[in-house]
JSON list of C-alpha atoms in Angstrom, two decimals:
[
{"chain": "A", "resi": 1, "resn": "UNK", "atom": "CA", "xyz": [13.68, 11.10, 3.41]},
{"chain": "A", "resi": 2, "resn": "UNK", "atom": "CA", "xyz": [10.82, 12.02, 5.93]},
{"chain": "A", "resi": 3, "resn": "UNK", "atom": "CA", "xyz": [7.41, 11.91, 5.78]},
{"chain": "A", "resi": 4, "resn": "UNK", "atom": "CA", "xyz": [5.16, 14.54, 6.88]},
{"chain": "A", "resi": 5, "resn": "UNK", "atom": "CA", "xyz": [3.46, 14.01, 10.34]},
{"chain": "A", "resi": 6, "resn": "UNK", "atom": "CA", "xyz": [0.06, 14.42, 8.27]},
{"chain": "A", "resi": 7, "resn": "UNK", "atom": "CA", "xyz": [0.69, 12.24, 5.81]},
{"chain": "A", "resi": 8, "resn": "UNK", "atom": "CA", "xyz": [2.47, 9.22, 8.17]},
{"chain": "A", "resi": 9, "resn": "UNK", "atom": "CA", "xyz": [-0.71, 8.91, 10.18]},
{"chain": "A", "resi": 10, "resn": "UNK", "atom": "CA", "xyz": [-2.92, 7.75, 7.15]},
{"chain": "A", "resi": 11, "resn": "UNK", "atom": "CA", "xyz": [-2.74, 4.39, 5.66]},
{"chain": "A", "resi": 12, "resn": "UNK", "atom": "CA", "xyz": [-1.52, 3.58, 2.34]},
{"chain": "A", "resi": 13, "resn": "UNK", "atom": "CA", "xyz": [-3.56, 2.67, -0.35]},
{"chain": "A", "resi": 14, "resn": "UNK", "atom": "CA", "xyz": [-1.96, -0.85, -0.43]},
{"chain": "A", "resi": 15, "resn": "UNK", "atom": "CA", "xyz": [-2.62, -1.48, 3.13]},
{"chain": "A", "resi": 16, "resn": "UNK", "atom": "CA", "xyz": [-6.27, -0.11, 2.64]},
{"chain": "A", "resi": 17, "resn": "UNK", "atom": "CA", "xyz": [-6.43, -2.71, -0.17]},
{"chain": "A", "resi": 18, "resn": "UNK", "atom": "CA", "xyz": [-4.89, -5.29, 1.89]},
{"chain": "A", "resi": 19, "resn": "UNK", "atom": "CA", "xyz": [-7.33, -5.10, 4.72]},
{"chain": "A", "resi": 20, "resn": "UNK", "atom": "CA", "xyz": [-10.15, -4.72, 1.92]},
{"chain": "A", "resi": 21, "resn": "UNK", "atom": "CA", "xyz": [-9.29, -8.18, 0.27]},
{"chain": "A", "resi": 22, "resn": "UNK", "atom": "CA", "xyz": [-8.41, -9.49, 4.34]},
{"chain": "A", "resi": 23, "resn": "UNK", "atom": "CA", "xyz": [-12.02, -9.01, 5.06]},
{"chain": "A", "resi": 24, "resn": "UNK", "atom": "CA", "xyz": [-13.48, -10.62, 2.04]},
{"chain": "A", "resi": 25, "resn": "UNK", "atom": "CA", "xyz": [-11.05, -13.74, 2.47]},
{"chain": "A", "resi": 26, "resn": "UNK", "atom": "CA", "xyz": [-13.21, -16.65, 3.04]},
{"chain": "A", "resi": 27, "resn": "UNK", "atom": "CA", "xyz": [-11.00, -17.39, 6.38]},
{"chain": "A", "resi": 28, "resn": "UNK", "atom": "CA", "xyz": [-12.43, -14.04, 7.47]},
{"chain": "A", "resi": 29, "resn": "UNK", "atom": "CA", "xyz": [-15.92, -14.50, 6.30]},
{"chain": "A", "resi": 30, "resn": "UNK", "atom": "CA", "xyz": [-15.91, -18.05, 8.21]},
{"chain": "A", "resi": 31, "resn": "UNK", "atom": "CA", "xyz": [-14.69, -16.90, 11.31]},
{"chain": "A", "resi": 32, "resn": "UNK", "atom": "CA", "xyz": [-17.24, -13.99, 11.34]},
{"chain": "A", "resi": 33, "resn": "UNK", "atom": "CA", "xyz": [-19.96, -15.99, 10.62]},
{"chain": "A", "resi": 34, "resn": "UNK", "atom": "CA", "xyz": [-19.10, -18.74, 13.26]},
{"chain": "A", "resi": 35, "resn": "UNK", "atom": "CA", "xyz": [-18.56, -16.00, 16.05]},
{"chain": "A", "resi": 36, "resn": "UNK", "atom": "CA", "xyz": [-21.51, -13.81, 15.60]},
{"chain": "A", "resi": 37, "resn": "UNK", "atom": "CA", "xyz": [-23.82, -16.10, 12.87]},
{"chain": "A", "resi": 38, "resn": "UNK", "atom": "CA", "xyz": [-23.62, -13.27, 10.08]},
{"chain": "A", "resi": 39, "resn": "UNK", "atom": "CA", "xyz": [-20.82, -12.38, 7.56]},
{"chain": "A", "resi": 40, "resn": "UNK", "atom": "CA", "xyz": [-18.28, -9.74, 7.73]},
{"chain": "A", "resi": 41, "resn": "UNK", "atom": "CA", "xyz": [-19.29, -6.45, 6.65]},
{"chain": "A", "resi": 42, "resn": "UNK", "atom": "CA", "xyz": [-16.38, -5.22, 4.62]},
{"chain": "A", "resi": 43, "resn": "UNK", "atom": "CA", "xyz": [-17.90, -1.58, 3.56]},
{"chain": "A", "resi": 44, "resn": "UNK", "atom": "CA", "xyz": [-15.64, 0.50, 5.94]},
{"chain": "A", "resi": 45, "resn": "UNK", "atom": "CA", "xyz": [-12.72, -1.47, 4.38]},
{"chain": "A", "resi": 46, "resn": "UNK", "atom": "CA", "xyz": [-14.16, -0.99, 0.92]},
{"chain": "A", "resi": 47, "resn": "UNK", "atom": "CA", "xyz": [-14.92, 3.02, 1.43]},
{"chain": "A", "resi": 48, "resn": "UNK", "atom": "CA", "xyz": [-10.98, 3.38, 2.89]},
{"chain": "A", "resi": 49, "resn": "UNK", "atom": "CA", "xyz": [-9.78, 1.74, -0.34]},
{"chain": "A", "resi": 50, "resn": "UNK", "atom": "CA", "xyz": [-12.21, 4.06, -2.62]},
{"chain": "A", "resi": 51, "resn": "UNK", "atom": "CA", "xyz": [-11.21, 6.96, -0.53]},
{"chain": "A", "resi": 52, "resn": "UNK", "atom": "CA", "xyz": [-7.34, 6.24, -0.40]},
{"chain": "A", "resi": 53, "resn": "UNK", "atom": "CA", "xyz": [-7.55, 6.26, -4.38]},
{"chain": "A", "resi": 54, "resn": "UNK", "atom": "CA", "xyz": [-9.65, 9.08, -4.73]},
{"chain": "A", "resi": 55, "resn": "UNK", "atom": "CA", "xyz": [-7.15, 11.23, -2.46]},
{"chain": "A", "resi": 56, "resn": "UNK", "atom": "CA", "xyz": [-4.45, 10.04, -4.77]},
{"chain": "A", "resi": 57, "resn": "UNK", "atom": "CA", "xyz": [-5.79, 10.76, -7.84]},
{"chain": "A", "resi": 58, "resn": "UNK", "atom": "CA", "xyz": [-6.26, 14.62, -6.37]},
{"chain": "A", "resi": 59, "resn": "UNK", "atom": "CA", "xyz": [-2.37, 14.45, -5.42]},
{"chain": "A", "resi": 60, "resn": "UNK", "atom": "CA", "xyz": [-1.10, 13.26, -8.73]},
{"chain": "A", "resi": 61, "resn": "UNK", "atom": "CA", "xyz": [-2.83, 16.08, -10.52]},
{"chain": "A", "resi": 62, "resn": "UNK", "atom": "CA", "xyz": [-2.01, 18.50, -8.05]},
{"chain": "A", "resi": 63, "resn": "UNK", "atom": "CA", "xyz": [-5.45, 19.26, -6.91]},
{"chain": "A", "resi": 64, "resn": "UNK", "atom": "CA", "xyz": [-5.03, 19.59, -2.77]},
{"chain": "A", "resi": 65, "resn": "UNK", "atom": "CA", "xyz": [-8.48, 21.25, -2.73]},
{"chain": "A", "resi": 66, "resn": "UNK", "atom": "CA", "xyz": [-10.89, 21.45, -0.03]},
{"chain": "A", "resi": 67, "resn": "UNK", "atom": "CA", "xyz": [-12.32, 18.13, -1.49]},
{"chain": "A", "resi": 68, "resn": "UNK", "atom": "CA", "xyz": [-8.90, 16.24, -1.01]},
{"chain": "A", "resi": 69, "resn": "UNK", "atom": "CA", "xyz": [-8.88, 17.88, 2.73]},
{"chain": "A", "resi": 70, "resn": "UNK", "atom": "CA", "xyz": [-12.52, 16.28, 3.20]},
{"chain": "A", "resi": 71, "resn": "UNK", "atom": "CA", "xyz": [-11.43, 12.87, 1.76]},
{"chain": "A", "resi": 72, "resn": "UNK", "atom": "CA", "xyz": [-8.34, 13.14, 4.24]},
{"chain": "A", "resi": 73, "resn": "UNK", "atom": "CA", "xyz": [-10.54, 13.60, 7.15]},
{"chain": "A", "resi": 74, "resn": "UNK", "atom": "CA", "xyz": [-13.03, 10.76, 6.07]},
{"chain": "A", "resi": 75, "resn": "UNK", "atom": "CA", "xyz": [-9.55, 8.60, 5.43]},
{"chain": "A", "resi": 76, "resn": "UNK", "atom": "CA", "xyz": [-8.97, 9.61, 9.40]},
{"chain": "A", "resi": 77, "resn": "UNK", "atom": "CA", "xyz": [-11.93, 8.34, 10.52]},
{"chain": "A", "resi": 78, "resn": "UNK", "atom": "CA", "xyz": [-12.06, 5.13, 8.77]},
{"chain": "A", "resi": 79, "resn": "UNK", "atom": "CA", "xyz": [-8.88, 4.39, 9.72]},
{"chain": "A", "resi": 80, "resn": "UNK", "atom": "CA", "xyz": [-8.67, 4.96, 13.38]},
{"chain": "A", "resi": 81, "resn": "UNK", "atom": "CA", "xyz": [-12.54, 3.70, 14.30]},
{"chain": "A", "resi": 82, "resn": "UNK", "atom": "CA", "xyz": [-12.53, 0.80, 16.70]},
{"chain": "A", "resi": 83, "resn": "UNK", "atom": "CA", "xyz": [-14.67, -2.39, 15.88]},
{"chain": "A", "resi": 84, "resn": "UNK", "atom": "CA", "xyz": [-17.87, -2.64, 17.56]},
{"chain": "A", "resi": 85, "resn": "UNK", "atom": "CA", "xyz": [-17.56, -5.10, 19.75]},
{"chain": "A", "resi": 86, "resn": "UNK", "atom": "CA", "xyz": [-14.88, -7.35, 21.48]},
{"chain": "A", "resi": 87, "resn": "UNK", "atom": "CA", "xyz": [-14.47, -10.82, 20.29]},
{"chain": "A", "resi": 88, "resn": "UNK", "atom": "CA", "xyz": [-15.03, -11.97, 23.82]},
{"chain": "A", "resi": 89, "resn": "UNK", "atom": "CA", "xyz": [-18.18, -9.98, 24.65]},
{"chain": "A", "resi": 90, "resn": "UNK", "atom": "CA", "xyz": [-20.66, -12.19, 26.36]},
{"chain": "A", "resi": 91, "resn": "UNK", "atom": "CA", "xyz": [-23.88, -13.11, 24.46]},
{"chain": "A", "resi": 92, "resn": "UNK", "atom": "CA", "xyz": [-27.49, -13.33, 25.45]},
{"chain": "A", "resi": 93, "resn": "UNK", "atom": "CA", "xyz": [-28.72, -16.61, 25.77]},
{"chain": "A", "resi": 94, "resn": "UNK", "atom": "CA", "xyz": [-30.77, -18.64, 23.49]},
{"chain": "A", "resi": 95, "resn": "UNK", "atom": "CA", "xyz": [-34.43, -18.84, 24.18]},
{"chain": "A", "resi": 96, "resn": "UNK", "atom": "CA", "xyz": [-35.91, -21.60, 26.28]},
{"chain": "A", "resi": 97, "resn": "UNK", "atom": "CA", "xyz": [-37.36, -24.08, 24.09]},
{"chain": "A", "resi": 98, "resn": "UNK", "atom": "CA", "xyz": [-41.09, -24.98, 24.25]},
{"chain": "A", "resi": 99, "resn": "UNK", "atom": "CA", "xyz": [-40.34, -28.47, 25.24]},
{"chain": "A", "resi": 100, "resn": "UNK", "atom": "CA", "xyz": [-39.13, -28.07, 28.82]}
]
């Protein structure tokens, strides 16, 4: 059984959920807070899971409509989006203290 090429490039709903759950994990949040001083933003992963579930709803009901195609394009955009910053990107030095 071979999957169609268009379906093979999309992540599964379980992998989208795993990515969302991993983003919310304490380890990921602590690591992001340590590196960047802010918590990890999991909105992209949550949206990817939501879009996948909506696509499955349309597929189960046999409604591969224009809306399904729009969701598919959004899913592709979300799943291929690169991270905004590299881990080793140099950060600005801290400001000089007034005591110097």
